[in-house]
Amino acid sequence: MEVDMQAERGGGEHGHKRADLEEPDSSVGIGVGDTNSPRDGVPLRSFEMEDEYDDDEPPTNPLDGYRRSWIISYGAGGNSFEDETGRLPMSNTDKPVLPTFVNPMDTMQVFTAKVTEITGGLRWPLAVYGLLAVRDSWDHKRNILFRRTRDDCQTLTSLQDSLLELTGPSCAILMLDGVVFEIDLKVKGDGPPSEDKALSYYAFMYANIPNRSRASNLITEKVPSDNSTMEIKFAHLAYAIEANISIRIASGSNDFRARVTARTKSIAEEMVLLDSRGKNVSITDDGHVVLQRSVAVVEEKGQLILGFEATQGETAPTVVKQVKIEPKQALRTEFYLSLGFCRLYVLFAWSMLP
């Protein structure tokens, strides 16, 4: 199928009906606020577990408090706070019969994370490294959004160039209960690592229960820290399905620059899947375009909109394309897209959750 502006509708082959989701336990006391968009975030407070600290002072930073609470609640049996989720995408894509427990579920889509203010003696440009991750209540393990080592920093040049290059999540972020953001970012200095300054060291929770299974909405969370303020944009998507996206060059040139985005019809904010930032795209030996992010979510009755901007050479005009895809409950949607100088094969693998 050759697609120029809109892909064909793909209905669900399985006819699987959604069962009612189990009401999550909301007994853990973490402050939450209004979920209307946009809003200032409500920080993750230390859990009411001062009696567990054995006469130590309770931690003053929310991330330290969350780490202690996590170890108390989930650290048994060799589990580590640094463990990453083992859940993979496409878990229900190819099953001949869908299990009765899989459904469209409330999920989170993370769009951007950026620095909006620097203080504490920091100066542009910033060589940033560290971690940004989320944890849902499926396994309470890290689902990495951004991770750089000190030897592979991302350089943020100014407030106009302060977006982190996100590479996750590795699988859909489930809204069974609240989702915790873990932020531990540093700025590399000219001296030894011990002299590096913290950019942002914080944790907060988005408590989804007040807005569960209602209309999807966009949230803007402001993240304070001693040396910066960050802004994280994400969406709460109701009754959503996971999409795993891949792109391969079917024919033509692989010598081009590109920006590829995904968004839902319900929310205009874009999720950047690839931005080669003036360089040629990276291609694997078998012709696949290396995407920065490949997992997205979309409402079962919604629409996923894929945007392409591609340029070949220094003076050629930019080719702009948009493809609208309606999700399936399982299996795949595939199509070809012509950019003029090359022809792309685009594949969506669909999966209900968890």
mmCIF file of C-alpha atoms in Angstrom:
data_model
loop_
_atom_site.group_PDB
_atom_site.id
_atom_site.type_symbol
_atom_site.label_atom_id
_atom_site.label_comp_id
_atom_site.label_asym_id
_atom_site.label_seq_id
_atom_site.Cartn_x
_atom_site.Cartn_y
_atom_site.Cartn_z
ATOM 1 C CA MET A 1 0.000 0.000 0.000
ATOM 2 C CA GLU A 2 1.439 3.372 -1.043
ATOM 3 C CA VAL A 3 0.524 6.210 1.290
ATOM 4 C CA ASP A 4 0.803 9.889 0.534
ATOM 5 C CA MET A 5 -1.291 11.677 3.136
ATOM 6 C CA GLN A 6 -3.408 9.138 4.987
ATOM 7 C CA ALA A 7 -3.133 5.427 5.673
ATOM 8 C CA GLU A 8 -6.065 3.095 5.432
ATOM 9 C CA ARG A 9 -8.117 2.437 8.510
ATOM 10 C CA GLY A 10 -7.220 -0.788 10.301
ATOM 11 C CA GLY A 11 -9.940 -2.218 12.490
ATOM 12 C CA GLY A 12 -9.287 -4.670 15.296
ATOM 13 C CA GLU A 13 -9.355 -8.220 14.059
ATOM 14 C CA HIS A 14 -9.922 -9.805 17.433
ATOM 15 C CA GLY A 15 -13.121 -8.097 18.504
ATOM 16 C CA HIS A 16 -11.806 -8.203 22.060
ATOM 17 C CA LYS A 17 -14.077 -6.409 24.504
ATOM 18 C CA ARG A 18 -12.666 -4.321 27.306
ATOM 19 C CA ALA A 19 -13.244 -5.619 30.809
ATOM 20 C CA ASP A 20 -13.573 -3.233 33.721
ATOM 21 C CA LEU A 21 -10.204 -2.385 35.192
ATOM 22 C CA GLU A 22 -9.575 -3.159 38.817
ATOM 23 C CA GLU A 23 -9.649 -0.069 41.004
ATOM 24 C CA PRO A 24 -6.088 0.577 42.185
ATOM 25 C CA ASP A 25 -5.151 0.939 45.824
ATOM 26 C CA SER A 26 -4.839 4.622 46.666
ATOM 27 C CA SER A 27 -3.904 4.144 50.304
ATOM 28 C CA VAL A 28 -0.356 5.482 49.918
ATOM 29 C CA GLY A 29 -0.475 9.113 50.965
ATOM 30 C CA ILE A 30 1.115 11.298 48.301
ATOM 31 C CA GLY A 31 -0.187 14.774 47.675
ATOM 32 C CA VAL A 32 -1.978 15.353 44.396
ATOM 33 C CA GLY A 33 -3.640 18.341 42.838
ATOM 34 C CA ASP A 34 -5.831 19.457 39.987
ATOM 35 C CA THR A 35 -5.112 17.516 36.799
ATOM 36 C CA ASN A 36 -6.427 20.139 34.400
ATOM 37 C CA SER A 37 -3.970 21.238 31.728
ATOM 38 C CA PRO A 38 -1.685 23.048 32.063
ATOM 39 C CA ARG A 39 -0.920 22.918 35.747
ATOM 40 C CA ASP A 40 1.952 23.317 38.144
ATOM 41 C CA GLY A 41 2.997 19.936 39.454
ATOM 42 C CA VAL A 42 2.545 18.678 42.961
ATOM 43 C CA PRO A 43 5.866 17.386 44.318
ATOM 44 C CA LEU A 44 6.215 13.902 45.660
ATOM 45 C CA ARG A 45 6.184 14.207 49.404
ATOM 46 C CA SER A 46 8.103 11.908 51.701
ATOM 47 C CA PHE A 47 5.954 8.966 52.705
ATOM 48 C CA GLU A 48 4.614 8.907 56.236
ATOM 49 C CA MET A 49 7.256 6.434 57.394
ATOM 50 C CA GLU A 50 9.371 8.452 59.809
ATOM 51 C CA ASP A 51 9.283 5.510 62.230
ATOM 52 C CA GLU A 52 11.268 3.489 59.674
ATOM 53 C CA TYR A 53 14.219 5.887 59.751
ATOM 54 C CA ASP A 54 15.653 4.585 63.071
ATOM 55 C CA ASP A 55 16.206 8.013 64.627
ATOM 56 C CA ASP A 56 17.720 9.436 61.410
ATOM 57 C CA GLU A 57 16.352 12.699 60.124
ATOM 58 C CA PRO A 58 13.778 12.235 57.350
ATOM 59 C CA PRO A 59 15.237 13.121 53.929
ATOM 60 C CA THR A 60 14.691 16.687 52.799
ATOM 61 C CA ASN A 61 14.729 15.971 49.050
ATOM 62 C CA PRO A 62 11.736 14.152 47.513
ATOM 63 C CA LEU A 63 13.999 11.822 45.515
ATOM 64 C CA ASP A 64 15.856 10.737 48.645
ATOM 65 C CA GLY A 65 12.520 10.192 50.379
ATOM 66 C CA TYR A 66 11.179 8.147 47.493
ATOM 67 C CA ARG A 67 14.346 6.034 47.343
ATOM 68 C CA ARG A 68 14.034 5.175 51.032
ATOM 69 C CA SER A 69 10.356 4.351 50.695
ATOM 70 C CA TRP A 70 11.002 2.237 47.588
ATOM 71 C CA ILE A 71 13.668 0.190 49.363
ATOM 72 C CA ILE A 72 11.328 -0.397 52.312
ATOM 73 C CA SER A 73 8.416 -1.419 50.070
ATOM 74 C CA TYR A 74 10.082 -3.236 47.161
ATOM 75 C CA GLY A 75 13.730 -3.833 48.039
ATOM 76 C CA ALA A 76 13.345 -7.387 49.337
ATOM 77 C CA GLY A 77 14.516 -10.443 47.419
ATOM 78 C CA GLY A 78 17.531 -8.815 45.825
ATOM 79 C CA ASN A 79 15.577 -6.052 44.077
ATOM 80 C CA SER A 80 17.604 -2.903 43.478
ATOM 81 C CA PHE A 81 16.392 0.678 43.157
ATOM 82 C CA GLU A 82 18.445 0.854 39.935
ATOM 83 C CA ASP A 83 16.640 -2.102 38.294
ATOM 84 C CA GLU A 84 15.023 -1.384 34.927
ATOM 85 C CA THR A 85 11.676 -2.727 33.824
ATOM 86 C CA GLY A 86 11.787 -6.049 32.039
ATOM 87 C CA ARG A 87 8.468 -5.460 30.309
ATOM 88 C CA LEU A 88 8.842 -5.327 26.534
ATOM 89 C CA PRO A 89 6.710 -3.702 23.828
ATOM 90 C CA MET A 90 4.583 -5.814 21.471
ATOM 91 C CA SER A 91 3.731 -8.257 24.263
ATOM 92 C CA ASN A 92 0.307 -9.014 22.751
ATOM 93 C CA THR A 93 0.914 -8.172 19.083
ATOM 94 C CA ASP A 94 1.093 -11.678 17.624
ATOM 95 C CA LYS A 95 -0.936 -13.835 20.000
ATOM 96 C CA PRO A 96 -3.542 -15.831 18.018
ATOM 97 C CA VAL A 97 -6.061 -15.386 20.834
ATOM 98 C CA LEU A 98 -5.817 -12.395 23.120
ATOM 99 C CA PRO A 99 -5.819 -13.205 26.850
ATOM 100 C CA THR A 100 -8.939 -12.132 28.691
ATOM 101 C CA PHE A 101 -6.963 -9.808 30.967
ATOM 102 C CA VAL A 102 -5.580 -7.552 28.204
ATOM 103 C CA ASN A 103 -7.396 -4.304 27.466
ATOM 104 C CA PRO A 104 -6.961 -0.778 26.274
ATOM 105 C CA MET A 105 -5.628 0.939 29.394
ATOM 106 C CA ASP A 106 -4.991 4.417 30.710
ATOM 107 C CA THR A 107 -1.410 5.274 29.793
ATOM 108 C CA MET A 108 1.061 8.142 29.860
ATOM 109 C CA GLN A 109 2.754 9.704 26.837
ATOM 110 C CA VAL A 110 5.826 11.822 27.678
ATOM 111 C CA PHE A 111 6.503 14.550 25.124
ATOM 112 C CA THR A 112 9.318 16.802 26.298
ATOM 113 C CA ALA A 113 11.649 17.641 29.166
ATOM 114 C CA LYS A 114 13.478 20.950 29.064
ATOM 115 C CA VAL A 115 15.393 23.411 31.215
ATOM 116 C CA THR A 116 13.505 26.693 31.628
ATOM 117 C CA GLU A 117 15.794 28.441 34.122
ATOM 118 C CA ILE A 118 19.311 28.032 35.523
ATOM 119 C CA THR A 119 20.608 29.434 38.805
ATOM 120 C CA GLY A 120 23.300 28.541 41.323
ATOM 121 C CA GLY A 121 26.160 29.778 39.181
ATOM 122 C CA LEU A 122 25.379 27.603 36.149
ATOM 123 C CA ARG A 123 26.132 29.139 32.757
ATOM 124 C CA TRP A 124 25.267 28.167 29.196
ATOM 125 C CA PRO A 125 26.237 25.943 27.486
ATOM 126 C CA LEU A 126 25.497 23.000 29.785
ATOM 127 C CA ALA A 127 27.037 19.556 29.279
ATOM 128 C CA VAL A 128 24.271 17.429 30.779
ATOM 129 C CA TYR A 129 24.430 13.813 31.867
ATOM 130 C CA GLY A 130 22.474 11.577 34.204
ATOM 131 C CA LEU A 131 19.018 10.051 34.282
ATOM 132 C CA LEU A 132 15.338 10.814 33.749
ATOM 133 C CA ALA A 133 13.040 7.841 34.310
ATOM 134 C CA VAL A 134 9.463 6.970 35.203
ATOM 135 C CA ARG A 135 8.102 4.119 37.306
ATOM 136 C CA ASP A 136 4.567 2.788 37.022
ATOM 137 C CA SER A 137 2.946 0.464 39.524
ATOM 138 C CA TRP A 138 3.179 -2.605 37.273
ATOM 139 C CA ASP A 139 6.675 -3.416 38.568
ATOM 140 C CA HIS A 140 7.904 -0.146 40.180
ATOM 141 C CA LYS A 141 11.092 -0.336 38.097
ATOM 142 C CA ARG A 142 12.776 2.286 35.971
ATOM 143 C CA ASN A 143 11.466 2.948 32.479
ATOM 144 C CA ILE A 144 14.242 5.115 31.055
ATOM 145 C CA LEU A 145 13.367 8.337 29.224
ATOM 146 C CA PHE A 146 16.859 9.884 29.126
ATOM 147 C CA ARG A 147 20.246 8.512 30.125
ATOM 148 C CA ARG A 148 23.707 9.850 29.338
ATOM 149 C CA THR A 149 27.082 9.052 30.871
ATOM 150 C CA ARG A 150 29.623 11.725 31.778
ATOM 151 C CA ASP A 151 31.614 10.780 28.671
ATOM 152 C CA ASP A 152 28.554 11.213 26.428
ATOM 153 C CA CYS A 153 26.918 14.442 27.591
ATOM 154 C CA GLN A 154 24.200 16.291 25.708
ATOM 155 C CA THR A 155 25.119 19.946 25.236
ATOM 156 C CA LEU A 156 22.322 22.431 25.878
ATOM 157 C CA THR A 157 23.393 25.749 24.379
ATOM 158 C CA SER A 158 20.681 28.159 25.573
ATOM 159 C CA LEU A 159 17.094 28.436 26.754
ATOM 160 C CA GLN A 160 16.110 28.124 23.091
ATOM 161 C CA ASP A 161 18.066 24.854 22.837
ATOM 162 C CA SER A 162 17.303 23.248 26.191
ATOM 163 C CA LEU A 163 15.243 20.162 25.293
ATOM 164 C CA LEU A 164 16.627 16.836 26.440
ATOM 165 C CA GLU A 165 16.907 14.266 23.641
ATOM 166 C CA LEU A 166 14.563 11.643 25.060
ATOM 167 C CA THR A 167 15.117 8.015 24.053
ATOM 168 C CA GLY A 168 12.313 6.266 25.938
ATOM 169 C CA PRO A 169 10.097 4.840 27.209
ATOM 170 C CA SER A 170 10.995 1.266 26.294
ATOM 171 C CA CYS A 171 7.363 0.176 26.735
ATOM 172 C CA ALA A 172 4.011 1.812 27.451
ATOM 173 C CA ILE A 173 3.752 3.619 30.797
ATOM 174 C CA LEU A 174 0.731 2.136 32.558
ATOM 175 C CA MET A 175 -1.691 4.153 34.689
ATOM 176 C CA LEU A 176 -2.731 1.409 37.077
ATOM 177 C CA ASP A 177 -1.834 3.802 39.874
ATOM 178 C CA GLY A 178 0.342 6.883 40.197
ATOM 179 C CA VAL A 179 3.463 7.269 38.034
ATOM 180 C CA VAL A 180 6.680 8.517 39.653
ATOM 181 C CA PHE A 181 9.217 10.653 37.774
ATOM 182 C CA GLU A 182 12.829 10.246 38.899
ATOM 183 C CA ILE A 183 15.236 13.040 37.890
ATOM 184 C CA ASP A 184 18.981 12.907 38.602
ATOM 185 C CA LEU A 185 20.804 15.177 36.147
ATOM 186 C CA LYS A 186 24.245 16.781 36.464
ATOM 187 C CA VAL A 187 26.345 19.331 34.589
ATOM 188 C CA LYS A 188 29.868 18.291 33.666
ATOM 189 C CA GLY A 189 32.501 20.795 34.700
ATOM 190 C CA ASP A 190 36.164 21.259 33.833
ATOM 191 C CA GLY A 191 37.358 19.482 36.961
ATOM 192 C CA PRO A 192 36.872 15.970 38.376
ATOM 193 C CA PRO A 193 33.395 14.387 38.647
ATOM 194 C CA SER A 194 33.207 15.291 42.326
ATOM 195 C CA GLU A 195 33.093 18.963 41.327
ATOM 196 C CA ASP A 196 30.204 18.573 38.858
ATOM 197 C CA LYS A 197 27.061 20.480 39.796
ATOM 198 C CA ALA A 198 23.568 19.051 40.057
ATOM 199 C CA LEU A 199 21.227 20.336 37.357
ATOM 200 C CA SER A 200 18.087 18.716 38.774
ATOM 201 C CA TYR A 201 17.670 16.201 41.590
ATOM 202 C CA TYR A 202 14.014 15.573 42.296
ATOM 203 C CA ALA A 203 11.037 13.212 42.197
ATOM 204 C CA PHE A 204 7.320 13.769 41.789
ATOM 205 C CA MET A 205 4.243 11.661 41.239
ATOM 206 C CA TYR A 206 1.394 12.104 38.797
ATOM 207 C CA ALA A 207 -1.629 10.646 40.581
ATOM 208 C CA ASN A 208 -3.906 9.481 37.804
ATOM 209 C CA ILE A 209 -6.921 8.383 39.845
ATOM 210 C CA PRO A 210 -8.812 11.740 39.781
ATOM 211 C CA ASN A 211 -8.688 11.714 35.974
ATOM 212 C CA ARG A 212 -8.821 7.980 35.340
ATOM 213 C CA SER A 213 -10.644 6.805 32.202
ATOM 214 C CA ARG A 214 -11.926 10.253 31.331
ATOM 215 C CA ALA A 215 -10.940 12.366 28.331
ATOM 216 C CA SER A 216 -7.237 12.462 27.516
ATOM 217 C CA ASN A 217 -5.456 15.590 28.720
ATOM 218 C CA LEU A 218 -2.093 17.365 28.570
ATOM 219 C CA ILE A 219 -0.147 18.122 31.752
ATOM 220 C CA THR A 220 2.757 20.531 32.203
ATOM 221 C CA GLU A 221 4.829 19.843 35.314
ATOM 222 C CA LYS A 222 7.313 22.413 36.635
ATOM 223 C CA VAL A 223 10.217 20.777 38.441
ATOM 224 C CA PRO A 224 12.093 22.985 40.939
ATOM 225 C CA SER A 225 15.648 22.348 42.046
ATOM 226 C CA ASP A 226 18.488 24.278 43.674
ATOM 227 C CA ASN A 227 20.211 25.085 40.376
ATOM 228 C CA SER A 228 17.422 25.000 37.792
ATOM 229 C CA THR A 229 13.770 24.787 36.908
ATOM 230 C CA MET A 230 12.698 22.148 34.424
ATOM 231 C CA GLU A 231 9.424 21.617 32.599
ATOM 232 C CA ILE A 232 8.076 18.195 31.667
ATOM 233 C CA LYS A 233 5.095 17.799 29.342
ATOM 234 C CA PHE A 234 3.140 14.574 29.266
ATOM 235 C CA ALA A 235 -0.365 13.357 28.528
ATOM 236 C CA HIS A 236 -2.797 11.089 30.312
ATOM 237 C CA LEU A 237 -4.352 9.013 27.512
ATOM 238 C CA ALA A 238 -7.556 7.151 28.339
ATOM 239 C CA TYR A 239 -8.239 3.617 27.023
ATOM 240 C CA ALA A 240 -5.055 3.463 24.958
ATOM 241 C CA ILE A 241 -3.175 0.891 22.892
ATOM 242 C CA GLU A 242 0.591 0.616 22.474
ATOM 243 C CA ALA A 243 2.251 1.189 19.101
ATOM 244 C CA ASN A 244 5.800 0.123 18.268
ATOM 245 C CA ILE A 245 7.030 2.050 15.217
ATOM 246 C CA SER A 246 9.777 1.120 12.759
ATOM 247 C CA ILE A 247 10.902 2.695 9.478
ATOM 248 C CA ARG A 248 13.033 1.133 6.741
ATOM 249 C CA ILE A 249 14.354 2.532 3.478
ATOM 250 C CA ALA A 250 12.749 0.403 0.771
ATOM 251 C CA SER A 251 14.448 2.107 -2.174
ATOM 252 C CA GLY A 252 16.304 5.266 -3.107
ATOM 253 C CA SER A 253 18.800 7.409 -1.253
ATOM 254 C CA ASN A 254 19.655 7.173 2.441
ATOM 255 C CA ASP A 255 21.532 10.469 2.310
ATOM 256 C CA PHE A 256 19.049 12.858 3.933
ATOM 257 C CA ARG A 257 18.184 14.715 7.120
ATOM 258 C CA ALA A 258 14.878 14.150 8.857
ATOM 259 C CA ARG A 259 12.547 14.976 11.698
ATOM 260 C CA VAL A 260 9.841 12.414 12.499
ATOM 261 C CA THR A 261 7.088 13.031 15.048
ATOM 262 C CA ALA A 262 4.017 11.280 16.414
ATOM 263 C CA ARG A 263 0.955 12.714 18.090
ATOM 264 C CA THR A 264 -2.613 11.746 18.787
ATOM 265 C CA LYS A 265 -5.640 13.419 17.244
ATOM 266 C CA SER A 266 -6.837 14.355 20.730
ATOM 267 C CA ILE A 267 -3.685 16.269 21.769
ATOM 268 C CA ALA A 268 -1.667 18.536 19.471
ATOM 269 C CA GLU A 269 1.635 18.147 21.347
ATOM 270 C CA GLU A 270 4.205 16.159 19.357
ATOM 271 C CA MET A 271 6.466 13.337 20.476
ATOM 272 C CA VAL A 272 9.787 13.484 18.591
ATOM 273 C CA LEU A 273 10.747 10.044 17.284
ATOM 274 C CA LEU A 274 13.778 11.315 15.357
ATOM 275 C CA ASP A 275 15.512 14.648 14.869
ATOM 276 C CA SER A 276 18.819 14.348 13.023
ATOM 277 C CA ARG A 277 19.501 18.053 13.775
ATOM 278 C CA GLY A 278 21.141 18.917 10.473
ATOM 279 C CA LYS A 279 22.986 15.619 10.075
ATOM 280 C CA ASN A 280 22.121 12.665 7.873
ATOM 281 C CA VAL A 281 19.924 10.041 9.497
ATOM 282 C CA SER A 282 21.618 6.922 10.856
ATOM 283 C CA ILE A 283 20.808 3.732 8.954
ATOM 284 C CA THR A 284 21.442 0.148 10.079
ATOM 285 C CA ASP A 285 23.021 -2.456 7.808
ATOM 286 C CA ASP A 286 19.574 -3.807 6.908
ATOM 287 C CA GLY A 287 18.231 -0.373 5.984
ATOM 288 C CA HIS A 288 16.292 0.575 9.117
ATOM 289 C CA VAL A 289 16.226 4.209 10.164
ATOM 290 C CA VAL A 290 17.578 4.511 13.707
ATOM 291 C CA LEU A 291 14.836 6.202 15.727
ATOM 292 C CA GLN A 292 15.478 7.910 19.045
ATOM 293 C CA ARG A 293 12.066 6.740 20.298
ATOM 294 C CA SER A 294 9.830 4.021 18.899
ATOM 295 C CA VAL A 295 7.073 3.356 21.467
ATOM 296 C CA ALA A 296 3.937 5.506 21.461
ATOM 297 C CA VAL A 297 0.392 5.114 22.765
ATOM 298 C CA VAL A 298 -2.936 6.147 21.252
ATOM 299 C CA GLU A 299 -6.555 5.898 22.344
ATOM 300 C CA GLU A 300 -8.362 2.788 21.056
ATOM 301 C CA LYS A 301 -10.950 4.980 19.298
ATOM 302 C CA GLY A 302 -8.425 7.682 18.440
ATOM 303 C CA GLN A 303 -5.913 8.366 15.720
ATOM 304 C CA LEU A 304 -2.113 8.431 15.632
ATOM 305 C CA ILE A 305 -0.634 11.081 13.348
ATOM 306 C CA LEU A 306 2.888 10.548 12.023
ATOM 307 C CA GLY A 307 4.726 13.620 10.704
ATOM 308 C CA PHE A 308 7.739 13.635 8.361
ATOM 309 C CA GLU A 309 10.078 16.486 7.445
ATOM 310 C CA ALA A 310 12.993 15.394 5.243
ATOM 311 C CA THR A 311 15.661 17.256 3.274
ATOM 312 C CA GLN A 312 18.303 15.972 0.871
ATOM 313 C CA GLY A 313 21.262 18.234 0.205
ATOM 314 C CA GLU A 314 21.898 21.788 1.313
ATOM 315 C CA THR A 315 19.583 23.641 -1.071
ATOM 316 C CA ALA A 316 16.765 21.180 -1.778
ATOM 317 C CA PRO A 317 13.306 22.024 -0.414
ATOM 318 C CA THR A 318 12.052 20.182 2.651
ATOM 319 C CA VAL A 319 9.562 17.408 1.948
ATOM 320 C CA VAL A 320 6.677 17.481 4.449
ATOM 321 C CA LYS A 321 4.298 14.532 4.831
ATOM 322 C CA GLN A 322 1.645 13.520 7.346
ATOM 323 C CA VAL A 323 0.085 10.088 7.773
ATOM 324 C CA LYS A 324 -3.008 9.387 9.889
ATOM 325 C CA ILE A 325 -3.327 5.896 11.342
ATOM 326 C CA GLU A 326 -6.245 4.355 13.211
ATOM 327 C CA PRO A 327 -5.096 1.734 15.711
ATOM 328 C CA LYS A 328 -5.779 -1.976 15.800
ATOM 329 C CA GLN A 329 -6.134 -4.150 18.869
ATOM 330 C CA ALA A 330 -3.265 -6.371 17.670
ATOM 331 C CA LEU A 331 -1.200 -7.336 14.609
ATOM 332 C CA ARG A 332 0.292 -4.656 12.330
ATOM 333 C CA THR A 333 -0.331 -1.744 10.017
ATOM 334 C CA GLU A 334 2.197 -1.295 7.203
ATOM 335 C CA PHE A 335 2.521 1.069 4.276
ATOM 336 C CA TYR A 336 4.998 2.746 1.908
ATOM 337 C CA LEU A 337 5.656 6.474 1.918
ATOM 338 C CA SER A 338 7.382 8.323 -0.921
ATOM 339 C CA LEU A 339 9.645 11.261 -0.073
ATOM 340 C CA GLY A 340 10.697 11.777 -3.686
ATOM 341 C CA PHE A 341 14.361 10.884 -3.233
ATOM 342 C CA CYS A 342 13.515 7.665 -1.373
ATOM 343 C CA ARG A 343 10.645 5.345 -0.512
ATOM 344 C CA LEU A 344 10.064 4.371 3.107
ATOM 345 C CA TYR A 345 8.456 1.242 4.508
ATOM 346 C CA VAL A 346 6.666 2.127 7.754
ATOM 347 C CA LEU A 347 5.425 -0.487 10.221
ATOM 348 C CA PHE A 348 3.205 -0.118 13.296
ATOM 349 C CA ALA A 349 2.994 -3.125 15.629
ATOM 350 C CA TRP A 350 -0.072 -2.841 17.890
ATOM 351 C CA SER A 351 -0.543 -4.314 21.327
ATOM 352 C CA MET A 352 -3.211 -4.114 23.995
ATOM 353 C CA LEU A 353 -1.973 -3.923 27.563
ATOM 354 C CA PRO A 354 -0.403 -4.818 29.871
#
